mmCIF file of C-alpha atoms in Angstrom:
data_model
loop_
_atom_site.group_PDB
_atom_site.id
_atom_site.type_symbol
_atom_site.label_atom_id
_atom_site.label_comp_id
_atom_site.label_asym_id
_atom_site.label_seq_id
_atom_site.Cartn_x
_atom_site.Cartn_y
_atom_site.Cartn_z
ATOM 1 C CA MET A 974 -0.158 -0.028 -0.115
ATOM 2 C CA GLU A 975 1.382 3.234 -1.311
ATOM 3 C CA LEU A 976 0.196 7.086 0.003
ATOM 4 C CA ARG A 977 -1.073 7.425 -3.750
ATOM 5 C CA HIS A 978 -3.821 4.734 -3.172
ATOM 6 C CA LEU A 979 -4.938 6.303 0.212
ATOM 7 C CA ARG A 980 -5.133 9.528 -1.967
ATOM 8 C CA TYR A 981 -7.231 8.351 -4.731
ATOM 9 C CA PHE A 982 -9.294 6.693 -2.007
ATOM 10 C CA VAL A 983 -10.048 9.676 -0.108
ATOM 11 C CA ALA A 984 -10.774 12.028 -2.769
ATOM 12 C CA VAL A 985 -13.072 9.394 -4.826
ATOM 13 C CA ALA A 986 -14.747 9.187 -1.229
ATOM 14 C CA GLU A 987 -15.339 12.546 -0.990
ATOM 15 C CA GLU A 988 -16.533 13.128 -4.586
ATOM 16 C CA GLU A 989 -18.495 9.806 -4.466
ATOM 17 C CA ASN A 990 -17.620 9.927 -8.149
ATOM 18 C CA VAL A 991 -14.451 8.742 -10.261
ATOM 19 C CA SER A 992 -14.765 11.192 -12.864
ATOM 20 C CA ARG A 993 -14.833 14.376 -10.467
ATOM 21 C CA ALA A 994 -12.062 12.746 -8.448
ATOM 22 C CA ALA A 995 -9.938 12.522 -11.632
ATOM 23 C CA LEU A 996 -10.320 16.193 -12.395
ATOM 24 C CA LYS A 997 -9.561 17.145 -8.625
ATOM 25 C CA LEU A 998 -6.287 15.019 -8.642
ATOM 26 C CA HIS A 999 -5.434 15.736 -12.324
ATOM 27 C CA VAL A 1000 -4.989 12.205 -13.110
ATOM 28 C CA SER A 1001 -6.468 10.036 -15.525
ATOM 29 C CA GLN A 1002 -10.115 8.247 -14.642
ATOM 30 C CA PRO A 1003 -8.661 4.773 -15.385
ATOM 31 C CA GLY A 1004 -5.460 5.201 -13.461
ATOM 32 C CA ILE A 1005 -7.787 6.201 -10.231
ATOM 33 C CA SER A 1006 -9.946 2.915 -10.807
ATOM 34 C CA ARG A 1007 -7.141 0.858 -11.028
ATOM 35 C CA GLN A 1008 -5.534 1.921 -7.736
ATOM 36 C CA ILE A 1009 -8.595 1.819 -6.300
ATOM 37 C CA ARG A 1010 -9.160 -1.824 -7.465
ATOM 38 C CA ASP A 1011 -5.404 -2.347 -6.318
ATOM 39 C CA LEU A 1012 -5.886 -1.113 -2.646
ATOM 40 C CA GLU A 1013 -8.838 -3.560 -2.466
ATOM 41 C CA ASP A 1014 -7.374 -6.254 -3.470
ATOM 42 C CA GLU A 1015 -4.307 -5.367 -0.808
ATOM 43 C CA ILE A 1016 -6.722 -5.171 2.215
ATOM 44 C CA GLY A 1017 -8.849 -8.008 1.302
ATOM 45 C CA PHE A 1018 -12.219 -6.121 1.022
ATOM 46 C CA GLN A 1019 -14.423 -3.823 -0.763
ATOM 47 C CA LEU A 1020 -14.251 -0.035 0.155
ATOM 48 C CA PHE A 1021 -17.259 1.450 -2.456
ATOM 49 C CA GLU A 1022 -20.374 -0.186 -3.445
ATOM 50 C CA ARG A 1023 -20.710 0.536 -6.983
ATOM 51 C CA SER A 1024 -24.069 1.802 -9.456
ATOM 52 C CA ALA A 1025 -23.910 2.795 -13.097
ATOM 53 C CA LYS A 1026 -24.449 6.616 -11.200
ATOM 54 C CA ALA A 1027 -22.255 7.044 -8.180
ATOM 55 C CA LEU A 1028 -19.943 5.202 -5.951
ATOM 56 C CA ARG A 1029 -20.991 4.644 -1.972
ATOM 57 C CA LEU A 1030 -18.526 4.043 0.666
ATOM 58 C CA THR A 1031 -19.602 0.335 2.565
ATOM 59 C CA ALA A 1032 -19.110 -0.127 6.047
ATOM 60 C CA ALA A 1033 -15.565 -1.229 6.072
ATOM 61 C CA GLY A 1034 -14.948 2.153 4.108
ATOM 62 C CA LYS A 1035 -16.709 4.296 6.417
ATOM 63 C CA ALA A 1036 -14.639 3.046 8.898
ATOM 64 C CA PHE A 1037 -11.160 3.128 6.825
ATOM 65 C CA PHE A 1038 -12.077 6.762 5.332
ATOM 66 C CA PRO A 1039 -11.243 8.807 8.859
ATOM 67 C CA GLU A 1040 -7.999 6.511 9.461
ATOM 68 C CA ALA A 1041 -6.654 7.207 5.585
ATOM 69 C CA LYS A 1042 -7.245 10.834 5.762
ATOM 70 C CA ALA A 1043 -5.166 10.793 9.289
ATOM 71 C CA VAL A 1044 -2.430 8.738 7.651
ATOM 72 C CA LEU A 1045 -2.207 11.477 4.843
ATOM 73 C CA GLN A 1046 -2.258 14.441 7.210
ATOM 74 C CA HIS A 1047 0.259 12.893 9.471
ATOM 75 C CA ALA A 1048 2.523 12.025 6.157
ATOM 76 C CA ASP A 1049 2.185 15.997 5.108
ATOM 77 C CA ASP A 1050 2.738 17.244 8.100
ATOM 78 C CA ALA A 1051 6.442 15.123 8.723
ATOM 79 C CA VAL A 1052 7.001 16.137 4.952
ATOM 80 C CA LYS A 1053 6.629 19.798 6.584
ATOM 81 C CA LYS A 1054 8.594 19.649 9.492
ATOM 82 C CA ALA A 1055 11.469 17.638 7.771
ATOM 83 C CA ARG A 1056 11.674 20.396 4.950
ATOM 84 C CA ALA A 1057 11.737 23.153 7.528
ATOM 85 C CA ALA A 1058 14.191 21.384 9.550
ATOM 86 C CA ILE A 1059 16.708 20.113 6.846
ATOM 87 C CA GLY A 1060 18.090 21.712 3.287
ATOM 88 C CA GLY A 1061 20.356 21.401 0.520
ATOM 89 C CA THR A 1062 21.103 17.659 -0.488
ATOM 90 C CA HIS A 1063 18.664 16.378 2.151
ATOM 91 C CA GLY A 1064 14.615 15.576 1.829
ATOM 92 C CA GLU A 1065 12.943 13.515 -1.213
ATOM 93 C CA ILE A 1066 12.000 13.384 -4.543
ATOM 94 C CA HIS A 1067 9.305 11.969 -6.223
ATOM 95 C CA VAL A 1068 10.489 10.482 -9.474
ATOM 96 C CA GLY A 1069 7.828 8.854 -11.891
ATOM 97 C CA TYR A 1070 9.198 6.249 -14.566
ATOM 98 C CA ALA A 1071 7.731 3.905 -17.333
ATOM 99 C CA PRO A 1072 9.260 0.434 -16.510
ATOM 100 C CA SER A 1073 9.877 -0.704 -20.213
ATOM 101 C CA LEU A 1074 11.455 2.406 -20.950
ATOM 102 C CA THR A 1075 13.943 2.962 -18.007
ATOM 103 C CA VAL A 1076 14.788 -0.867 -17.093
ATOM 104 C CA GLN A 1077 18.248 -0.213 -18.204
ATOM 105 C CA ILE A 1078 18.385 3.339 -17.235
ATOM 106 C CA LEU A 1079 17.298 3.379 -13.869
ATOM 107 C CA PRO A 1080 18.794 0.686 -11.591
ATOM 108 C CA PRO A 1081 22.276 2.172 -12.569
ATOM 109 C CA THR A 1082 20.637 5.710 -11.669
ATOM 110 C CA LEU A 1083 19.606 4.870 -8.555
ATOM 111 C CA ARG A 1084 22.887 3.579 -7.594
ATOM 112 C CA GLY A 1085 24.966 5.990 -8.666
ATOM 113 C CA PHE A 1086 22.657 8.853 -6.939
ATOM 114 C CA GLN A 1087 22.016 6.962 -3.683
ATOM 115 C CA GLY A 1088 25.899 6.488 -3.384
ATOM 116 C CA LYS A 1089 26.635 10.283 -3.968
ATOM 117 C CA PHE A 1090 23.665 11.843 -1.728
ATOM 118 C CA PRO A 1091 22.328 8.929 1.016
ATOM 119 C CA ASN A 1092 20.378 11.607 2.435
ATOM 120 C CA VAL A 1093 17.946 11.869 -0.321
ATOM 121 C CA ARG A 1094 14.962 9.451 -0.233
ATOM 122 C CA VAL A 1095 13.905 8.628 -4.000
ATOM 123 C CA ALA A 1096 10.134 7.571 -4.011
ATOM 124 C CA LEU A 1097 9.315 6.074 -7.423
ATOM 125 C CA HIS A 1098 6.047 6.050 -8.818
ATOM 126 C CA ASP A 1099 4.935 3.579 -11.707
ATOM 127 C CA LEU A 1100 2.458 5.612 -13.793
ATOM 128 C CA SER A 1101 1.034 6.050 -17.236
ATOM 129 C CA THR A 1102 2.374 8.536 -19.637
ATOM 130 C CA GLU A 1103 -0.580 10.639 -19.065
ATOM 131 C CA GLU A 1104 -0.312 10.286 -15.090
ATOM 132 C CA MET A 1105 3.434 11.431 -14.977
ATOM 133 C CA LEU A 1106 2.704 14.528 -17.353
ATOM 134 C CA ALA A 1107 -0.113 15.475 -14.973
ATOM 135 C CA GLN A 1108 1.813 15.080 -11.823
ATOM 136 C CA LEU A 1109 4.795 17.158 -13.015
ATOM 137 C CA ARG A 1110 2.380 20.185 -13.665
ATOM 138 C CA ASN A 1111 0.742 19.800 -10.310
ATOM 139 C CA GLY A 1112 4.117 19.232 -8.447
ATOM 140 C CA LYS A 1113 3.341 15.803 -7.412
ATOM 141 C CA LEU A 1114 6.564 14.652 -9.179
ATOM 142 C CA GLN A 1115 9.870 16.627 -9.488
ATOM 143 C CA VAL A 1116 10.819 14.515 -12.534
ATOM 144 C CA ALA A 1117 9.485 11.694 -14.585
ATOM 145 C CA LEU A 1118 11.496 9.009 -16.752
ATOM 146 C CA MET A 1119 9.361 8.763 -19.939
ATOM 147 C CA VAL A 1120 8.832 8.358 -23.822
ATOM 148 C CA ARG A 1121 9.585 11.272 -25.923
ATOM 149 C CA LEU A 1122 5.983 13.251 -27.183
ATOM 150 C CA GLU A 1123 4.932 15.883 -29.454
ATOM 151 C CA GLU A 1124 6.211 19.089 -28.253
ATOM 152 C CA LYS A 1125 2.816 20.557 -27.425
ATOM 153 C CA MET A 1126 2.665 17.837 -25.119
ATOM 154 C CA PHE A 1127 4.972 19.580 -22.797
ATOM 155 C CA ARG A 1128 4.030 23.013 -22.716
ATOM 156 C CA GLY A 1129 5.141 24.173 -18.838
ATOM 157 C CA LEU A 1130 7.802 21.320 -19.096
ATOM 158 C CA GLU A 1131 11.439 20.591 -20.008
ATOM 159 C CA PHE A 1132 13.304 18.027 -20.647
ATOM 160 C CA GLN A 1133 16.484 16.169 -21.496
ATOM 161 C CA GLU A 1134 17.144 13.003 -23.760
ATOM 162 C CA LEU A 1135 18.614 10.227 -21.775
ATOM 163 C CA ALA A 1136 18.721 7.411 -24.673
ATOM 164 C CA ARG A 1137 17.176 5.958 -27.772
ATOM 165 C CA TYR A 1138 16.099 2.061 -28.201
ATOM 166 C CA PRO A 1139 15.433 0.685 -31.738
ATOM 167 C CA ILE A 1140 11.886 -1.121 -31.747
ATOM 168 C CA ARG A 1141 11.617 -4.891 -31.646
ATOM 169 C CA VAL A 1142 8.900 -7.002 -32.383
ATOM 170 C CA ALA A 1143 8.112 -9.301 -29.631
ATOM 171 C CA VAL A 1144 6.801 -12.756 -30.047
ATOM 172 C CA ALA A 1145 6.411 -16.014 -28.007
ATOM 173 C CA PRO A 1146 9.861 -18.431 -28.932
ATOM 174 C CA LYS A 1147 6.963 -20.617 -30.507
ATOM 175 C CA HIS A 1148 5.301 -18.112 -32.743
ATOM 176 C CA PRO A 1149 5.729 -18.797 -36.349
ATOM 177 C CA LEU A 1150 7.576 -15.467 -36.690
ATOM 178 C CA ALA A 1151 9.975 -16.246 -33.946
ATOM 179 C CA LYS A 1152 12.546 -18.401 -36.557
ATOM 180 C CA LEU A 1153 13.076 -15.082 -38.402
ATOM 181 C CA LYS A 1154 15.999 -12.838 -38.001
ATOM 182 C CA MET A 1155 14.043 -9.934 -39.519
ATOM 183 C CA ILE A 1156 10.571 -9.148 -39.713
ATOM 184 C CA SER A 1157 8.787 -6.882 -42.145
ATOM 185 C CA LEU A 1158 5.766 -4.580 -41.794
ATOM 186 C CA ALA A 1159 3.913 -6.257 -44.430
ATOM 187 C CA GLN A 1160 3.980 -9.479 -42.229
ATOM 188 C CA LEU A 1161 2.945 -7.797 -39.239
ATOM 189 C CA VAL A 1162 -0.637 -6.489 -40.729
ATOM 190 C CA ARG A 1163 -1.655 -9.889 -40.875
ATOM 191 C CA GLU A 1164 -1.026 -10.930 -36.947
ATOM 192 C CA PRO A 1165 -2.952 -9.719 -33.795
ATOM 193 C CA ILE A 1166 -1.018 -7.252 -31.872
ATOM 194 C CA ILE A 1167 -0.861 -6.791 -28.123
ATOM 195 C CA ALA A 1168 -0.939 -2.799 -27.438
ATOM 196 C CA TYR A 1169 -0.665 -0.929 -24.371
ATOM 197 C CA SER A 1170 -4.115 0.611 -23.221
ATOM 198 C CA ARG A 1171 -5.416 3.734 -25.336
ATOM 199 C CA ALA A 1172 -6.692 5.293 -22.583
ATOM 200 C CA ASP A 1173 -3.288 5.341 -20.361
ATOM 201 C CA TYR A 1174 -1.153 5.946 -23.420
ATOM 202 C CA PRO A 1175 -2.508 7.404 -26.386
ATOM 203 C CA GLU A 1176 0.812 7.960 -28.006
ATOM 204 C CA TYR A 1177 1.770 4.570 -28.370
ATOM 205 C CA HIS A 1178 -1.391 3.952 -30.795
ATOM 206 C CA THR A 1179 -0.277 7.210 -32.261
ATOM 207 C CA MET A 1180 3.245 5.805 -32.750
ATOM 208 C CA LEU A 1181 1.545 2.590 -34.574
ATOM 209 C CA GLU A 1182 -0.249 4.593 -36.553
ATOM 210 C CA LYS A 1183 2.807 6.197 -37.965
ATOM 211 C CA ILE A 1184 4.875 3.007 -37.947
ATOM 212 C CA PHE A 1185 2.196 1.227 -40.279
ATOM 213 C CA THR A 1186 1.241 4.024 -42.509
ATOM 214 C CA PRO A 1187 3.919 2.354 -45.384
ATOM 215 C CA ALA A 1188 1.878 -0.987 -44.645
ATOM 216 C CA GLY A 1189 -1.575 0.580 -45.082
ATOM 217 C CA ARG A 1190 -3.256 -0.380 -42.034
ATOM 218 C CA VAL A 1191 -2.433 -1.105 -38.386
ATOM 219 C CA PRO A 1192 -2.658 -4.290 -37.405
ATOM 220 C CA ARG A 1193 -5.778 -5.587 -35.293
ATOM 221 C CA ILE A 1194 -5.517 -4.894 -31.953
ATOM 222 C CA ALA A 1195 -6.040 -8.166 -29.877
ATOM 223 C CA GLU A 1196 -5.757 -7.096 -26.192
ATOM 224 C CA GLU A 1197 -4.711 -3.713 -24.682
ATOM 225 C CA HIS A 1198 -2.988 -3.797 -21.166
ATOM 226 C CA ASP A 1199 -2.166 -0.900 -18.548
ATOM 227 C CA GLY A 1200 1.659 -2.143 -18.153
ATOM 228 C CA VAL A 1201 4.478 -4.187 -19.507
ATOM 229 C CA SER A 1202 3.845 -7.045 -17.456
ATOM 230 C CA GLY A 1203 0.522 -7.269 -18.817
ATOM 231 C CA ILE A 1204 1.842 -7.213 -22.553
ATOM 232 C CA VAL A 1205 4.528 -9.598 -21.486
ATOM 233 C CA LEU A 1206 2.435 -12.149 -20.617
ATOM 234 C CA ALA A 1207 -0.521 -12.037 -23.386
ATOM 235 C CA VAL A 1208 2.612 -12.133 -25.834
ATOM 236 C CA GLU A 1209 4.223 -15.003 -23.564
ATOM 237 C CA SER A 1210 0.776 -17.131 -23.942
ATOM 238 C CA GLY A 1211 0.307 -16.761 -27.664
ATOM 239 C CA GLY A 1212 -2.453 -13.896 -27.807
ATOM 240 C CA GLY A 1213 -0.159 -11.839 -30.625
ATOM 241 C CA PHE A 1214 2.971 -9.826 -31.045
ATOM 242 C CA ALA A 1215 4.040 -6.634 -29.482
ATOM 243 C CA LEU A 1216 6.480 -3.493 -30.560
ATOM 244 C CA VAL A 1217 8.747 -2.822 -27.371
ATOM 245 C CA PRO A 1218 12.040 -0.821 -27.119
ATOM 246 C CA SER A 1219 15.094 -3.035 -27.510
ATOM 247 C CA CYS A 1220 15.896 -2.733 -23.661
ATOM 248 C CA VAL A 1221 12.992 -5.049 -23.008
ATOM 249 C CA ALA A 1222 15.443 -7.614 -23.742
ATOM 250 C CA CYS A 1223 16.914 -7.649 -19.954
ATOM 251 C CA MET A 1224 13.118 -7.747 -18.578
ATOM 252 C CA VAL A 1225 12.165 -10.922 -20.673
ATOM 253 C CA GLY A 1226 15.144 -13.180 -20.973
ATOM 254 C CA PRO A 1227 14.124 -16.276 -22.878
ATOM 255 C CA ARG A 1228 10.375 -15.864 -22.453
ATOM 256 C CA LEU A 1229 10.231 -13.722 -25.519
ATOM 257 C CA LYS A 1230 11.982 -13.263 -28.898
ATOM 258 C CA LEU A 1231 12.931 -9.790 -29.809
ATOM 259 C CA ILE A 1232 13.460 -9.664 -33.578
ATOM 260 C CA PRO A 1233 14.537 -6.563 -35.701
ATOM 261 C CA LEU A 1234 12.345 -4.895 -38.093
ATOM 262 C CA SER A 1235 13.908 -4.710 -41.653
ATOM 263 C CA ASP A 1236 11.785 -1.576 -42.397
ATOM 264 C CA ASP A 1237 13.279 1.630 -41.371
ATOM 265 C CA VAL A 1238 11.144 2.800 -38.206
ATOM 266 C CA PRO A 1239 12.302 5.744 -35.742
ATOM 267 C CA GLU A 1240 13.807 4.650 -32.389
ATOM 268 C CA VAL A 1241 11.993 5.302 -29.018
ATOM 269 C CA PRO A 1242 13.432 8.314 -27.440
ATOM 270 C CA VAL A 1243 13.538 8.280 -23.331
ATOM 271 C CA ILE A 1244 13.707 11.472 -21.699
ATOM 272 C CA ALA A 1245 13.869 13.218 -18.505
ATOM 273 C CA ALA A 1246 10.974 15.709 -17.856
ATOM 274 C CA TRP A 1247 10.495 18.358 -15.231
ATOM 275 C CA LYS A 1248 8.572 21.238 -14.491
ATOM 276 C CA LYS A 1249 10.347 24.865 -15.395
ATOM 277 C CA ASP A 1250 11.815 26.670 -13.257
ATOM 278 C CA THR A 1251 11.088 24.110 -9.981
ATOM 279 C CA LEU A 1252 13.919 21.975 -10.250
ATOM 280 C CA THR A 1253 15.430 21.564 -6.706
ATOM 281 C CA GLU A 1254 19.031 20.740 -5.933
ATOM 282 C CA PRO A 1255 18.483 16.886 -5.423
ATOM 283 C CA ALA A 1256 16.304 16.676 -8.538
ATOM 284 C CA ARG A 1257 18.942 18.529 -10.704
ATOM 285 C CA GLN A 1258 21.376 16.047 -9.423
ATOM 286 C CA PHE A 1259 19.206 13.088 -10.185
ATOM 287 C CA ILE A 1260 19.060 14.075 -13.246
ATOM 288 C CA ALA A 1261 22.585 14.796 -14.183
ATOM 289 C CA THR A 1262 22.979 11.055 -12.724
ATOM 290 C CA ALA A 1263 20.484 9.629 -15.306
ATOM 291 C CA MET A 1264 22.290 11.338 -18.054
ATOM 292 C CA GLU A 1265 25.706 10.074 -17.154
ATOM 293 C CA LYS A 1266 24.497 6.585 -16.680
ATOM 294 C CA ALA A 1267 22.063 6.141 -19.299
ATOM 295 C CA LYS A 1268 24.967 6.668 -21.938
ATOM 296 C CA PRO A 1269 25.882 3.055 -22.198
ATOM 297 C CA ALA A 1270 22.624 1.934 -22.067
ATOM 298 C CA ALA A 1271 21.522 2.593 -25.634
ATOM 299 C CA PRO A 1272 21.442 0.708 -27.741
ATOM 300 C CA ALA A 1273 20.538 -2.296 -25.935
ATOM 301 C CA ALA A 1274 22.531 -5.746 -26.498
ATOM 302 C CA GLU A 1275 20.188 -8.255 -27.908
#
């Protein structure tokens, strides 16, 4: 259980509506619903009675609500007291990240940063692209490690490119395409694709449309998932193929085959992003460490 689970729960309980809670927190509605489900799974009981029009707290939810608010208030008070007592390279930074894009960058960055600044706590948040953009703007994140988007998506933000990864075709080892050394887009349009959910990752679907423009159409989307683990499981079970950055190789090992495309397609750029004119010294040092550690990470070994 993390504080964000409690924040989302309290917001939904107060608004009695997921859409209004999403607007209040500046995050996506699917993101809130997912976190509430995760919280209920974690504690083992339902917090809300769900209907088509609204959500109502269960008896357990009503008992949980004031305690959750108290925990959040205590956490906020603790942070304020700590900030008042210390300065410089102390304290805490909140970093959002995309697991599939940062699997090679993040571990050495954390080791390098914590070696230099042991008094700074790095709080990591596995979030969708939409959630990272929103939380950078509202100050809940100081840094986000994510895919580079169109310039208009970064209004009010700044970014620094860290690495670029070639796109690979991920298939199960027993898939007919797994025997090939290279795969063309023309071969893929006839196969079902496993994709990230459009609600949380609209930029992924924009990328698919651009990549498959020369082929005339985008493959049929068989499944959508809100994280890389779901995509890996779906591909491994034979549900279709996925397009992933080459760095995913160190996550999947022998579970999947990652095959290069024979067509010329753009690489996936990974960046560190932050809100303009708000970088604290610890956040600045974290980005500098990420830039240093990302250099040998691209391209990834096959």
